[in-house]
Coordinates of N, CA, C and O in Angstrom, one line a residue:
A1 N 110.4 45.7 107.2 CA 111.2 46.5 108.1 C 110.8 46.4 109.6 O 109.6 46.2 109.8
N2 N 111.7 46.4 110.4 CA 111.3 46.2 111.9 C 111.1 47.6 112.4 O 112.0 48.5 112.2
V3 N 110.0 47.8 113.1 CA 109.8 49.1 113.7 C 110.0 49.0 115.3 O 109.5 48.1 116.0
L4 N 110.8 49.9 115.6 CA 111.1 50.0 117.2 C 110.2 50.9 117.8 O 109.7 52.0 117.3
V5 N 109.6 50.4 119.0 CA 108.7 51.2 119.8 C 109.5 51.6 121.0 O 110.0 50.8 121.8
V6 N 109.8 52.9 121.2 CA 110.6 53.4 122.3 C 109.6 54.3 123.2 O 108.9 55.2 122.7
T7 N 109.8 54.0 124.5 CA 109.0 54.7 125.6 C 109.8 55.1 126.7 O 110.5 54.2 127.3
P8 N 109.8 56.3 127.1 CA 109.3 57.4 126.5 C 110.0 57.9 125.2 O 111.2 57.4 125.1
A9 N 109.5 58.8 124.4 CA 110.2 59.3 123.3 C 111.4 60.2 123.5 O 112.1 60.4 122.6
G10 N 111.4 60.8 124.8 CA 112.6 61.6 125.1 C 112.9 61.5 126.5 O 112.2 61.1 127.4
L11 N 114.1 61.9 126.9 CA 114.6 62.0 128.4 C 115.2 63.3 128.6 O 115.9 63.9 127.8
T12 N 115.1 63.8 129.9 CA 115.8 64.9 130.3 C 116.6 64.4 131.5 O 116.0 63.9 132.4
I13 N 117.9 64.5 131.3 CA 118.8 64.0 132.4 C 119.8 65.1 132.8 O 120.5 65.7 132.0
G14 N 119.8 65.4 134.2 CA 120.8 66.3 134.7 C 122.1 65.8 134.9 O 122.4 64.6 134.8
E15 N 123.1 66.6 135.1 CA 124.6 66.2 135.4 C 124.6 65.2 136.4 O 124.1 65.4 137.5
G16 N 125.4 64.1 136.3 CA 125.5 63.1 137.3 C 124.3 62.3 137.4 O 124.3 61.4 138.3
G17 N 123.2 62.4 136.6 CA 122.0 61.6 136.6 C 122.0 60.5 135.6 O 122.9 60.4 134.8
S18 N 120.9 59.8 135.6 CA 120.7 58.8 134.7 C 119.1 58.7 134.4 O 118.4 59.2 135.2
G19 N 118.8 58.0 133.3 CA 117.4 57.8 133.0 C 117.2 56.5 132.2 O 118.3 56.1 131.7
T20 N 116.0 56.1 132.0 CA 115.9 54.9 131.3 C 114.7 55.1 130.4 O 113.9 55.9 130.5
F21 N 114.7 54.2 129.2 CA 113.6 54.1 128.3 C 113.6 52.7 127.9 O 114.5 51.9 128.2
T22 N 112.5 52.3 127.3 CA 112.4 50.8 127.0 C 112.2 50.8 125.4 O 111.7 51.7 124.8
V23 N 112.6 49.6 124.9 CA 112.6 49.4 123.4 C 111.8 48.0 123.3 O 112.2 47.0 123.9
R24 N 111.0 48.0 122.2 CA 110.4 46.7 121.8 C 110.2 46.8 120.4 O 110.2 47.8 119.8
L25 N 109.9 45.7 119.7 CA 109.5 45.7 118.3 C 108.0 45.8 118.2 O 107.2 45.1 119.0
Q26 N 107.5 46.4 117.1 CA 106.1 46.4 117.0 C 105.5 45.2 116.4 O 104.4 44.9 116.9
D27 N 106.2 44.5 115.6 CA 105.7 43.1 115.1 C 106.8 42.1 115.2 O 107.9 42.5 115.2
P28 N 106.4 40.9 115.1 CA 107.3 39.8 115.2 C 108.2 39.8 114.0 O 107.8 39.7 112.8
P29 N 109.5 39.6 114.2 CA 110.5 39.5 113.2 C 110.5 38.0 112.6 O 110.1 37.1 113.3
I30 N 111.0 37.8 111.4 CA 111.1 36.4 110.9 C 112.2 35.7 111.5 O 112.3 34.5 111.5
A31 N 113.3 36.5 112.0 CA 114.5 35.9 112.6 C 114.8 36.8 113.8 O 114.3 37.9 113.9
N32 N 115.8 36.5 114.7 CA 116.3 37.3 115.7 C 116.8 38.6 115.2 O 117.4 38.7 114.0
V33 N 116.6 39.7 115.9 CA 117.0 41.0 115.5 C 117.8 41.6 116.7 O 117.4 41.5 117.8
Q34 N 119.1 42.0 116.2 CA 120.0 42.6 117.2 C 119.8 44.2 117.1 O 120.0 44.6 115.9
V35 N 119.7 44.9 118.0 CA 119.6 46.3 118.1 C 120.8 46.8 119.0 O 121.0 46.4 120.1
T36 N 121.6 47.8 118.4 CA 122.7 48.4 119.1 C 122.2 49.8 119.4 O 121.8 50.5 118.5
V37 N 122.4 50.2 120.7 CA 122.0 51.6 121.2 C 123.3 52.4 121.4 O 124.1 51.9 122.1
A38 N 123.5 53.5 120.8 CA 124.7 54.2 121.0 C 124.5 55.7 120.7 O 123.5 56.1 120.1
R39 N 125.2 56.5 121.4 CA 125.3 58.0 121.2 C 126.0 58.3 119.8 O 127.1 57.8 119.7
T40 N 125.3 58.9 118.9 CA 126.0 59.2 117.7 C 126.3 60.7 117.5 O 126.9 61.1 116.4
G41 N 125.9 61.5 118.5 CA 126.2 63.0 118.3 C 126.0 63.6 119.7 O 125.5 63.0 120.6
G42 N 126.2 64.9 119.8 CA 125.8 65.6 120.9 C 126.9 65.5 122.0 O 128.0 65.1 121.8
D43 N 126.5 65.8 123.3 CA 127.4 65.8 124.4 C 128.1 64.5 124.7 O 127.5 63.5 125.0
S44 N 129.4 64.4 124.7 CA 130.1 63.2 124.9 C 130.1 62.7 126.5 O 130.5 61.6 126.7
D45 N 129.6 63.6 127.3 CA 129.3 63.2 128.7 C 128.1 62.3 128.8 O 127.9 61.7 129.9
V46 N 127.3 62.1 127.8 CA 126.1 61.3 127.8 C 126.4 60.0 127.2 O 127.1 59.8 126.1
T47 N 126.3 58.9 128.0 CA 126.6 57.5 127.5 C 125.5 56.5 127.8 O 124.7 56.8 128.6
V48 N 125.6 55.5 127.0 CA 124.7 54.3 127.2 C 125.3 53.4 128.3 O 126.3 52.8 128.0
S49 N 124.8 53.4 129.5 CA 125.4 52.7 130.6 C 124.9 51.3 130.9 O 125.3 50.5 131.6
G50 N 123.7 51.0 130.2 CA 123.1 49.7 130.2 C 122.2 49.4 129.1 O 121.5 50.4 128.6
G51 N 122.1 48.2 128.5 CA 121.2 47.9 127.5 C 121.7 48.3 126.1 O 120.9 48.6 125.2
A52 N 123.1 48.5 125.9 CA 123.7 48.9 124.6 C 123.4 47.9 123.5 O 123.4 48.3 122.4
S53 N 123.2 46.6 123.9 CA 122.9 45.5 122.9 C 121.6 44.8 123.2 O 121.5 44.3 124.3
L54 N 120.7 44.8 122.4 CA 119.4 44.2 122.7 C 119.1 43.1 121.6 O 119.4 43.4 120.5
T55 N 118.5 42.0 122.0 CA 118.2 41.0 121.0 C 116.7 40.7 121.1 O 116.2 40.5 122.3
F56 N 116.0 40.8 120.0 CA 114.6 40.5 119.9 C 114.4 39.2 119.1 O 115.0 39.1 118.0
T57 N 113.5 38.2 119.6 CA 113.2 37.1 118.8 C 111.8 37.1 118.4 O 111.0 37.9 118.8
P58 N 111.5 36.2 117.5 CA 110.1 36.1 117.0 C 109.1 35.9 118.1 O 107.9 36.2 118.0
T59 N 109.6 35.3 119.3 CA 108.6 35.1 120.3 C 108.7 36.2 121.5 O 107.8 36.4 122.3
S60 N 109.9 36.8 121.6 CA 110.0 37.8 122.6 C 110.0 39.3 122.1 O 110.3 40.3 122.8
Y61 N 109.7 39.5 120.8 CA 109.6 40.8 120.2 C 108.9 41.9 120.9 O 109.2 43.1 121.0
A62 N 107.8 41.5 121.6 CA 106.9 42.5 122.3 C 107.3 42.8 123.7 O 106.7 43.6 124.3
T63 N 108.3 42.1 124.3 CA 108.8 42.2 125.7 C 109.7 43.5 125.6 O 110.7 43.4 124.9
A64 N 109.3 44.6 126.4 CA 110.1 45.7 126.3 C 111.4 45.5 127.2 O 111.5 44.8 128.2
Q65 N 112.5 46.0 126.6 CA 113.9 45.9 127.1 C 114.3 47.3 127.6 O 114.2 48.2 126.8
T66 N 115.1 47.4 128.7 CA 115.4 48.7 129.3 C 116.9 49.1 128.9 O 117.8 48.3 128.8
V67 N 116.9 50.4 128.5 CA 118.2 51.0 128.1 C 118.4 52.1 129.2 O 117.5 52.8 129.4
T68 N 119.6 52.1 129.8 CA 120.0 53.2 130.8 C 121.0 54.2 130.1 O 122.0 53.8 129.5
I69 N 120.6 55.5 130.3 CA 121.5 56.5 129.8 C 122.1 57.3 131.0 O 121.3 57.6 131.9
A70 N 123.3 57.6 131.0 CA 124.0 58.3 132.1 C 124.5 59.6 131.6 O 125.1 59.7 130.5
A71 N 124.6 60.6 132.5 CA 125.2 61.9 132.1 C 126.2 62.2 133.2 O 125.8 62.4 134.4
A72 N 127.5 62.3 132.8 CA 128.7 62.6 133.7 C 128.5 64.1 134.0 O 127.9 64.9 133.5
H73 N 129.2 64.4 135.1 CA 129.4 65.8 135.6 C 130.5 66.4 134.6 O 131.4 65.8 134.2
D74 N 130.2 67.7 134.3 CA 131.2 68.4 133.5 C 132.4 68.7 134.3 O 132.3 68.9 135.6
A75 N 133.5 68.9 133.7 CA 134.8 69.2 134.4 C 134.7 70.5 135.0 O 134.1 71.4 134.5

């Protein structure tokens, strides 16, 4: 099984703001690994605005890739 390393483990984002975290694999995979980042619950004003699809290869698995999360203003 592939283990994701996420840094930091949590984000606090205010309305209208954004934040980032990085993702990498702990160990090299035997083939390319595609990771999809998506909101699966909670506030629908929170979206993945960058890095929703990440690809890790046996040679690039340890290179951290950035994911950006945005929080819209409430109506």
